[in-house]
Coordinates of C-alpha atoms and ligand atoms in Angstrom, one line a residue:
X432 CA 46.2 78.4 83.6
X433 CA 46.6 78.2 87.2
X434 CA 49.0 80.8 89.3
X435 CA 52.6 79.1 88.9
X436 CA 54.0 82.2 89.1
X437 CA 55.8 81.9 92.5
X438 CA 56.8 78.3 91.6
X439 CA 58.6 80.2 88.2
X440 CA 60.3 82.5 90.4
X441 CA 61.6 80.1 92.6
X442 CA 63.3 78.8 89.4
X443 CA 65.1 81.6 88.5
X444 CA 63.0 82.8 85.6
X445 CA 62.8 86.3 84.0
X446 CA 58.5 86.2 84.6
X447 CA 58.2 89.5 83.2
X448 CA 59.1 88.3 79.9
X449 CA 57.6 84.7 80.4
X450 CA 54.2 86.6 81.0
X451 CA 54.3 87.8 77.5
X452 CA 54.7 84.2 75.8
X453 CA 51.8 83.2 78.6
X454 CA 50.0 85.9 77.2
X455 CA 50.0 85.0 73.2
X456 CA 49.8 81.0 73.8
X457 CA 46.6 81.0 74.3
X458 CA 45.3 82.6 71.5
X459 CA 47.6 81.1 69.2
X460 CA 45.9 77.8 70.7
X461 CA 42.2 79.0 70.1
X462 CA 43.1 79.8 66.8
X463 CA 44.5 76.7 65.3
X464 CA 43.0 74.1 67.3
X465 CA 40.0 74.9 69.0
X466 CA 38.3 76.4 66.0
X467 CA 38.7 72.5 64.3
X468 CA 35.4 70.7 64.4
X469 CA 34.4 67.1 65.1
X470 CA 37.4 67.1 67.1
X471 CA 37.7 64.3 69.2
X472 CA 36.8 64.3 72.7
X473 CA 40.1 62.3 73.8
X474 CA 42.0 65.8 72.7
X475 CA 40.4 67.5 75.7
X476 CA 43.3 65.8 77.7
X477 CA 46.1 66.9 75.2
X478 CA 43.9 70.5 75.2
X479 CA 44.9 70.7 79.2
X480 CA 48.8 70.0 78.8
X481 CA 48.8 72.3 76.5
X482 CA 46.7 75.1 78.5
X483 CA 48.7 74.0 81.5
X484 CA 52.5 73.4 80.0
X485 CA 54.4 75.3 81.9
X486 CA 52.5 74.7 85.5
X487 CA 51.5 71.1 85.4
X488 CA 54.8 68.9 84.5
X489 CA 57.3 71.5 85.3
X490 CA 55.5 71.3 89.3
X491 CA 55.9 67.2 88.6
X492 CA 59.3 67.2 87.9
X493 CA 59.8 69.5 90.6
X494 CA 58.1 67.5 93.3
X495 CA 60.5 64.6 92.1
X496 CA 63.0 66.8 92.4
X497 CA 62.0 67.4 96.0
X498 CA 62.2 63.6 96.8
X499 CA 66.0 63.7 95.6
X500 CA 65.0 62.6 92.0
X501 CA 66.6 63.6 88.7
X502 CA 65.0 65.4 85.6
X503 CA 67.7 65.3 82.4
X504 CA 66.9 67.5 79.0
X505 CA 67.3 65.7 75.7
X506 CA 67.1 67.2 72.5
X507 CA 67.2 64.5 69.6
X508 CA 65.9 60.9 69.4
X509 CA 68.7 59.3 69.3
X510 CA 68.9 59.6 73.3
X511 CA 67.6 56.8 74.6
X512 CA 65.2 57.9 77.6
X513 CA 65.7 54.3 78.7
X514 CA 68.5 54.6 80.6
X515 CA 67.6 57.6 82.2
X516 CA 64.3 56.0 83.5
X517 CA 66.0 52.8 84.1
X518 CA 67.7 54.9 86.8
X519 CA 64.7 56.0 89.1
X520 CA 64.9 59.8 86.5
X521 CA 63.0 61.5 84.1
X522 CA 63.5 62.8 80.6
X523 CA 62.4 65.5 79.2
X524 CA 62.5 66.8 75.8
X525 CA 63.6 70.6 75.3
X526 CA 63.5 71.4 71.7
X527 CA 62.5 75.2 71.2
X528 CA 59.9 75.4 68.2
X529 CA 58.8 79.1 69.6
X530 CA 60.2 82.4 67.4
X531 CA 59.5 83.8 70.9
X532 CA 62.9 82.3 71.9
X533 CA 64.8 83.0 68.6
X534 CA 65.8 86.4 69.9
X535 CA 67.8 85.1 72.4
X536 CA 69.7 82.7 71.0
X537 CA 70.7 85.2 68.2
X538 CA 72.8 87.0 71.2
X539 CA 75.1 84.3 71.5
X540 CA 74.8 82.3 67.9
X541 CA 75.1 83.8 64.3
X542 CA 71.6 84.7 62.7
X543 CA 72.0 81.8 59.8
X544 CA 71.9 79.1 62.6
X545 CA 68.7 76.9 62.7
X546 CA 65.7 78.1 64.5
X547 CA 65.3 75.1 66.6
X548 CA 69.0 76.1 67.9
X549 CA 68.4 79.1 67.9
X550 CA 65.0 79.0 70.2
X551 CA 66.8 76.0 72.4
X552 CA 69.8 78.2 73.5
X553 CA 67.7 81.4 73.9
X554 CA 64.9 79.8 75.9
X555 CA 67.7 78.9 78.3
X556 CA 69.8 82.3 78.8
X557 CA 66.8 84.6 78.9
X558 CA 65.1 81.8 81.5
X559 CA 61.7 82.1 80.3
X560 CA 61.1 78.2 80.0
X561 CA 60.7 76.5 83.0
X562 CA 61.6 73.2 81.6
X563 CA 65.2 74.7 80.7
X564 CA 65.1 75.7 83.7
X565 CA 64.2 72.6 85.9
X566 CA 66.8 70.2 84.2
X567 CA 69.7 69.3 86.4
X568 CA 71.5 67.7 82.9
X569 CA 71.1 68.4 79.1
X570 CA 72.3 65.5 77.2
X571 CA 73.4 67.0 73.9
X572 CA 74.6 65.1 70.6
X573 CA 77.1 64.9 68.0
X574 CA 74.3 65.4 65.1
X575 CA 74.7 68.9 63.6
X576 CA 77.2 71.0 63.2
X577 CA 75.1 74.2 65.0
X578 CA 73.9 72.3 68.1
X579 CA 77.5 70.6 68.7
X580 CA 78.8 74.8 69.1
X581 CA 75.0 75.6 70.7
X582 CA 76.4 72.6 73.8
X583 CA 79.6 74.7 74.2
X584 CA 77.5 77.6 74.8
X585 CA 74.9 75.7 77.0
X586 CA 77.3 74.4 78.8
X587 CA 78.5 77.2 80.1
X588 CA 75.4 78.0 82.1
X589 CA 74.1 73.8 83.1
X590 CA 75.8 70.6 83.2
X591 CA 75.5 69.3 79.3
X592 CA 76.3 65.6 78.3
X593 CA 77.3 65.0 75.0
X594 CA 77.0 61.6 73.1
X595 CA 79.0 61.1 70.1
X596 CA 76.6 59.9 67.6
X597 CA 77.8 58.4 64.4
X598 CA 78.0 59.1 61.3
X599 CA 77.5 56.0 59.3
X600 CA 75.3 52.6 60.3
X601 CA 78.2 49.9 59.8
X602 CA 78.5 47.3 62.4
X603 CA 81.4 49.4 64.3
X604 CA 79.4 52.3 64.2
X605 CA 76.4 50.5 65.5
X606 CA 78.9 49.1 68.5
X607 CA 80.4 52.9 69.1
X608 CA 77.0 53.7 69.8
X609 CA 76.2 50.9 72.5
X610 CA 79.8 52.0 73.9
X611 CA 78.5 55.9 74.3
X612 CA 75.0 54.6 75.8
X613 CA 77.4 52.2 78.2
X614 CA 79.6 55.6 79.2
X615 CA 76.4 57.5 79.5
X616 CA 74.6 54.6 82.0
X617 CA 77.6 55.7 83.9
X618 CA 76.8 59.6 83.6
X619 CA 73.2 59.1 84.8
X620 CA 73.9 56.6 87.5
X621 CA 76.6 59.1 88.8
X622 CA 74.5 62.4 88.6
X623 CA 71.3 60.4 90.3
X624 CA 73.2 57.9 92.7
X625 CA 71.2 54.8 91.4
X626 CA 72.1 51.9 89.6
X627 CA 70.8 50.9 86.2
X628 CA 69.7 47.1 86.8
X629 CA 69.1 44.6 84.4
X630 CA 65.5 44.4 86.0
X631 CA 65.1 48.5 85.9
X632 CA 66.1 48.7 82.5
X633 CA 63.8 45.7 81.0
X634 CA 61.0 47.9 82.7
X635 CA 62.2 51.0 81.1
X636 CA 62.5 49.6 77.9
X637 CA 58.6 47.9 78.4
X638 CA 57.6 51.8 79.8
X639 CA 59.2 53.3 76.1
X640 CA 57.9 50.8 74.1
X641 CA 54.1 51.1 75.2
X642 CA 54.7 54.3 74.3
X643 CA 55.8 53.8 70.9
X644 CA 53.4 51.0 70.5
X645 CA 50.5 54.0 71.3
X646 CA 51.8 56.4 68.8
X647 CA 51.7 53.6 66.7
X648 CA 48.5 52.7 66.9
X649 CA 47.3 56.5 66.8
X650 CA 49.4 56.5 63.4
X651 CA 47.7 53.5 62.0
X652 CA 44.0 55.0 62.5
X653 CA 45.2 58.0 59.7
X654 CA 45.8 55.4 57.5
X655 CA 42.3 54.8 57.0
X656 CA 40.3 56.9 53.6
X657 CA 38.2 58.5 56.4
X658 CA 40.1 60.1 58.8
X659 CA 39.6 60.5 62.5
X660 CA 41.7 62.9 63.7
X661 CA 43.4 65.9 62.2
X662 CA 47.0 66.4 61.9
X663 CA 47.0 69.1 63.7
X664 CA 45.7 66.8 66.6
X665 CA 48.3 63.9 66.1
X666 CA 51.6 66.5 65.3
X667 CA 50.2 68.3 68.7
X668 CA 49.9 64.5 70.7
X669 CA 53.4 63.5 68.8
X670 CA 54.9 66.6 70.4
X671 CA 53.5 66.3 73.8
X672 CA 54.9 62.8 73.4
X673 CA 58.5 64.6 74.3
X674 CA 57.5 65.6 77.8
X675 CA 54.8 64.1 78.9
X676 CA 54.7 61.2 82.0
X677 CA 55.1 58.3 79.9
X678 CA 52.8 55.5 81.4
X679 CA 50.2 58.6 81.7
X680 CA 50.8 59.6 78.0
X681 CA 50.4 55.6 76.5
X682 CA 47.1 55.4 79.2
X683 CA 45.3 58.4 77.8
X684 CA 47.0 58.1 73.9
X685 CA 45.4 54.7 73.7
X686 CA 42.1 56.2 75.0
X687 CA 41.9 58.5 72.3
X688 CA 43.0 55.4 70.1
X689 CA 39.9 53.9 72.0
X690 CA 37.2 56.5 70.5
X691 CA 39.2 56.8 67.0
X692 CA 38.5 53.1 66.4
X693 CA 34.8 53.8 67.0
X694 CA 34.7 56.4 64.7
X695 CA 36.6 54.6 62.0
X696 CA 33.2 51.8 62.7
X697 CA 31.1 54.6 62.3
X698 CA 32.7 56.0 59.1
X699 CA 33.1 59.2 60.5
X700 CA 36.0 61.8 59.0
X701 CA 37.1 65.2 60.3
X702 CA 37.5 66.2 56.5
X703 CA 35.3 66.1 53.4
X704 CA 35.4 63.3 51.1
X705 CA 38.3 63.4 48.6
X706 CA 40.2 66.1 50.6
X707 CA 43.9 65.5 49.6
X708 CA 46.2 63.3 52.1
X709 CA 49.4 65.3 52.3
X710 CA 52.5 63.4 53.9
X711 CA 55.2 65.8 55.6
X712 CA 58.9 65.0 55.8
X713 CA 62.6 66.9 56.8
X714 CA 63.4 68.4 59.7
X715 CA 61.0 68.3 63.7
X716 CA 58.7 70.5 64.3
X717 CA 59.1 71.4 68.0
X718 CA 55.9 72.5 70.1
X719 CA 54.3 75.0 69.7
X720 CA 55.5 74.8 66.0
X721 CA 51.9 74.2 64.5
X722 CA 52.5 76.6 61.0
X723 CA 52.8 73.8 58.2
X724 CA 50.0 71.5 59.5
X725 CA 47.8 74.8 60.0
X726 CA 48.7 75.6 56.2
X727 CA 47.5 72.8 55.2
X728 CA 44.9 71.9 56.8
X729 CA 43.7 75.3 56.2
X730 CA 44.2 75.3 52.6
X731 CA 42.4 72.2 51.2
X732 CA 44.5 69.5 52.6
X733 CA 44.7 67.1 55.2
X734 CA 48.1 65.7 56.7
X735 CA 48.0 62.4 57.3
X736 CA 51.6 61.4 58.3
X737 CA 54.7 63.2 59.4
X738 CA 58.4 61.2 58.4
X739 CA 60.2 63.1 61.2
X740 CA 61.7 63.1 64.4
X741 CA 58.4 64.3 65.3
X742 CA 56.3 61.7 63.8
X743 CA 57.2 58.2 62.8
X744 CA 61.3 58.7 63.6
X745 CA 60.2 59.1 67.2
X746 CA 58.2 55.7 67.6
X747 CA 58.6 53.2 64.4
X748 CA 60.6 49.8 65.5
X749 CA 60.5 48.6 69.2
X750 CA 63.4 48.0 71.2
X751 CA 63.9 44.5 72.0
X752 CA 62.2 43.3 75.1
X753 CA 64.3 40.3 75.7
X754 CA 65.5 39.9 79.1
X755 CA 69.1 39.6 79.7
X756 CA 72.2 41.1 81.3
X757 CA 72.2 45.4 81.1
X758 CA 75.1 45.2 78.3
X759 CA 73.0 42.7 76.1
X760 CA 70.1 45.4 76.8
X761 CA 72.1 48.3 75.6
X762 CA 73.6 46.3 72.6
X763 CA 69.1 46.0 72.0
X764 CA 69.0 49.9 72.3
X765 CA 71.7 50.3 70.2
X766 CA 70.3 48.3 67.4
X767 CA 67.0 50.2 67.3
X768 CA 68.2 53.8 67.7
X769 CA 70.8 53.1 64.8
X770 CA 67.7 52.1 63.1
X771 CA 66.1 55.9 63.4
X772 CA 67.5 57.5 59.9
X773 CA 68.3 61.2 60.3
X774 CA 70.0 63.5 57.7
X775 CA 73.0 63.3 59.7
X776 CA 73.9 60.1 58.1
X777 CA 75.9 59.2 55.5
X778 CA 74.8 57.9 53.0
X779 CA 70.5 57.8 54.6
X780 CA 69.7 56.2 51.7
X781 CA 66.9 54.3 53.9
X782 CA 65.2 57.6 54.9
X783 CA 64.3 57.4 51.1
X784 CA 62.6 53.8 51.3
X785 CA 61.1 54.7 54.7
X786 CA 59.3 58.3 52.7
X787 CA 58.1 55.5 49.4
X788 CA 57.0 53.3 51.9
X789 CA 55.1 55.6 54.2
X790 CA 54.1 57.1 51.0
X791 CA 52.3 53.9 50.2
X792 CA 51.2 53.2 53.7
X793 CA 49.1 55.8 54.2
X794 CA 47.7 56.4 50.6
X795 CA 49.5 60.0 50.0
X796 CA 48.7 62.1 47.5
X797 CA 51.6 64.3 47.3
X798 CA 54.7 65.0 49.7
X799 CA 55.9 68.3 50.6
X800 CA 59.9 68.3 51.9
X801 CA 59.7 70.6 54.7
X802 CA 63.5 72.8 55.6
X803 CA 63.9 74.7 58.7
X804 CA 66.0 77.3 57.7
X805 CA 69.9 76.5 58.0
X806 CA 69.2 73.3 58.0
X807 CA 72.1 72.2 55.4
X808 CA 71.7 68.6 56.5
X809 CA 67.8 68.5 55.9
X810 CA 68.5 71.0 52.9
X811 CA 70.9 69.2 50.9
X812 CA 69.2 65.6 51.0
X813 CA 66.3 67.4 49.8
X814 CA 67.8 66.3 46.0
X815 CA 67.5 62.8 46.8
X816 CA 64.4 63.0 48.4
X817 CA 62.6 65.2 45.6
X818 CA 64.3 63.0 43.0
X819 CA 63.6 59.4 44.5
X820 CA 60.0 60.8 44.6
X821 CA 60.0 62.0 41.2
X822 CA 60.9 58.7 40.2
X823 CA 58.1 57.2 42.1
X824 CA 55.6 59.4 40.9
X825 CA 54.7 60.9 43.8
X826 CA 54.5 64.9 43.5
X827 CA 56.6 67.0 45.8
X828 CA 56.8 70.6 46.9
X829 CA 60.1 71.1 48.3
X830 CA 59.7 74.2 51.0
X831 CA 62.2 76.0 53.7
X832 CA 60.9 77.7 56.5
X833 CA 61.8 79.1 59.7
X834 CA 59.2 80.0 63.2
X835 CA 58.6 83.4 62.3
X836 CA 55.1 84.4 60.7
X837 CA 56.4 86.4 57.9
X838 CA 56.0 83.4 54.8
X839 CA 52.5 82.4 55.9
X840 CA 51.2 83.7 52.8
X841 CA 53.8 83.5 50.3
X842 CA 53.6 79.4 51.6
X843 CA 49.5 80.2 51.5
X844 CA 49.7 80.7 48.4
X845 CA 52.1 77.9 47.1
X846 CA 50.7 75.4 49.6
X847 CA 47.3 75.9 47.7
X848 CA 48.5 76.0 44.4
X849 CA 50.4 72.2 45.2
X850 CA 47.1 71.0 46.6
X851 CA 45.0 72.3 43.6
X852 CA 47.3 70.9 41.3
X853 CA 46.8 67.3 43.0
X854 CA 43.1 67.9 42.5
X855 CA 43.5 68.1 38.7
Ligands
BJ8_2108 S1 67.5 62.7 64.7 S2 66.4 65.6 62.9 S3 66.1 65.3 66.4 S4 69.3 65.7 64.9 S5 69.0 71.1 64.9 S6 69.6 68.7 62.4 S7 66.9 71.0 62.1 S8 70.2 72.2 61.9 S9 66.9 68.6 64.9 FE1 67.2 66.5 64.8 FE2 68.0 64.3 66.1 FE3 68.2 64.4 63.5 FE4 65.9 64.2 64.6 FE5 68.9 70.5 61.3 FE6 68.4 72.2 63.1 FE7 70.4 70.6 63.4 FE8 68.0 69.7 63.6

């Protein structure tokens, strides 16, 4: 990585400390991606964000700081980035999926709290993530119980926005939420001084879309018996999705989609013939969070989809593209957010059809129900998961974890075992 370290100091960061997360990256990096082979050469781009992430985009969003513009921190996908582009701003996404910022967010939250909460919170108080660091606003949500205290908390240190994000998907719920994207327009045209226009925000939703329509397309090639890419390589792209420029992102996603579509005409696979197609679902796995698929991939498997926030919650369903007036737009957003089926629902009885049919989609073999620790949401409609998939026939392994390194082999072990018994 190139010298940022004047630019990090500038931003208020602890570099000291920062210097030792630069320091294991790296390595961690080399060891579960670069030593894959056949990889394709599209990842070299994804290989640079990640060698480069906290120099590159941090310095962008600076510059368009510098030229008066705003950057604002989300942390679910229920926000829609739309608005915030439509207003001449950038979104970001800040989930922590580092143990290294655990620590920290143990000094201000109880130890049985989430690690994603956890590592959000401490990667902000101990300023060793520029991104925390360069965001002028974090807009926060009503989801879970631990990251509606974890805003109180932020919020004592940056400006936080919080959107009150229903509960249940009847038609009032699905209007409070177009109501709380109308009071949040306001938010963001007041913190950046521009207007969201009826023309801005038809390109904003066009600029989010292409996006989605890239993952998409990425998604679709590891439906195929041969597969292309890892999925290490598409949970690492998926993640990168959260931060990334976006019409740079689509441009060089969809170049990669380019060369995966001559590999799937050349019958080329980045596993073995009859390696078992594994389909992950629960909870996100925030960068640099690459343990499960490593597992896996490591231990006879290949993952072929992910039903999470980080997978095919962040880009299934488009938003309407209709032209019309910015309220008709937001009512469009509204719909297709609502549409996005998180644990935090009652009852998310869909989530269930969307895992059966995603299942069936891209020929899975078995499912394992991935927890992050604390997670009661994720945790508890683990029995309707594992039992709707009983049902179906598909085998599950149901597993909680959290970011430190301490189960790798207990889950080596059971991991294999799953994946053996799939073979028999
Ligand atoms: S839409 S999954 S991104 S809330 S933070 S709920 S893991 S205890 S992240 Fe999420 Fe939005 Fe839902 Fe997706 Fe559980 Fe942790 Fe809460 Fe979490």
């Amino acid at each position: 990585m190139a010298d940022y370290h004047q630019m990090w100091k500038d931003l208020g960061m602890d570099v000291e400390t920062h210097d030792q997360l630069c320091e294991v990256l790296p390595q961690a990096f080399g060891d579960v991606y670069l030593s894959q082979e056949n990889r394709p050469e599209g990842m070299d781009y994804y290989n640079f964000v990640v060698a480069e992430i906290h120099g590159v985009r941090p310095a962008e969003l600076i510059e368009h700081q510098k030229k008066g513009g705003k950057v604002f921190g989300t942390f679910c996908v229920y926000v829609p980035d739309e608005i915030v582009f439509a207003a001449d701003a950038i979104a970001t996404g800040l989930c922590g999926g580092s143990q290294f910022w655990v620590p920290g967010g143990e000094k201000v939250l109880p130890t049985n709290t989430c690690p994603l909460i956890k590592a959000s919170v401490g990667a902000r108080l101990d300023r060793t993530c520029p991104f925390f660091r360069i965001a002028d606003m974090y807009v926060g949500e009503t989801t879970c119980d631990g990251k509606k205290k974890a805003w109180e908390i932020l919020a004592e240190d940056v400006p936080v926005h919080v959107m009150d994000l229903p509960q249940m998907k009847r038609e009032k719920d699905i209007k409070a939420w177009a109501d709380e994207i109308r009071i949040f327009r306001g938010v963001v045209e007041e913190m950046t001084g521009n207007q969201v226009t009826a023309e801005s925000l038809h390109n904003a939703i066009v600029l989010i879309n292409n996006k989605r329509r890239a993952l998409s397309r990425l998604y679709d090639l590891r439906k195929n018996e041969k597969l292309p890419i890892s999925g290490k390589d598409a949970l690492l792209i998926s993640q990168i999705a959260f931060y990334d420029d976006p019409t740079r992102f689509t441009e060089m996603t969809n170049k990669l989609c380019d060369e995966l579509d001559q590999r799937v005409k050349d019958g080329v696979s980045v596993f073995p013939e009859g390696t078992k197609r594994i389909m992950l679902t629960g909870t996100p796995l925030a960068i640099p969070n690459w343990k499960l698929h490593n597992l896996v991939e490591t231990s006879g498997g290949a993952v072929v989809c992910e039903e999470m926030c980080t997978g095919t919650r962040y880009f299934e369903r488009l938003v309407d593209e209709a032209e019309g007036t910015v309220d008709e737009q937001i009512d469009h957003l509204a719909e297709r957010y609502m549409g996005i089926n998180c644990a935090c629902f009652t009852p998310n009885s869909a989530r269930i059809g969307d895992i059966i049919r995603l299942a069936k989609e891209y020929k899975v073999d078995g499912i394992i129900d991935v927890n992050l620790k604390f997670c009661s949401l994720y945790d508890c409609e683990g029995y309707h998961v594992e039992k709707a998939l009983k049902e179906a026939g598909i085998p599950v392994l149901g597993i909680e974890t959290d970011y430190t390194d301490s189960d790798a082999q207990q889950l080596r072990t059971r991991i294999s075992a799953f994946i053996e018994m799939l073979n028999s």
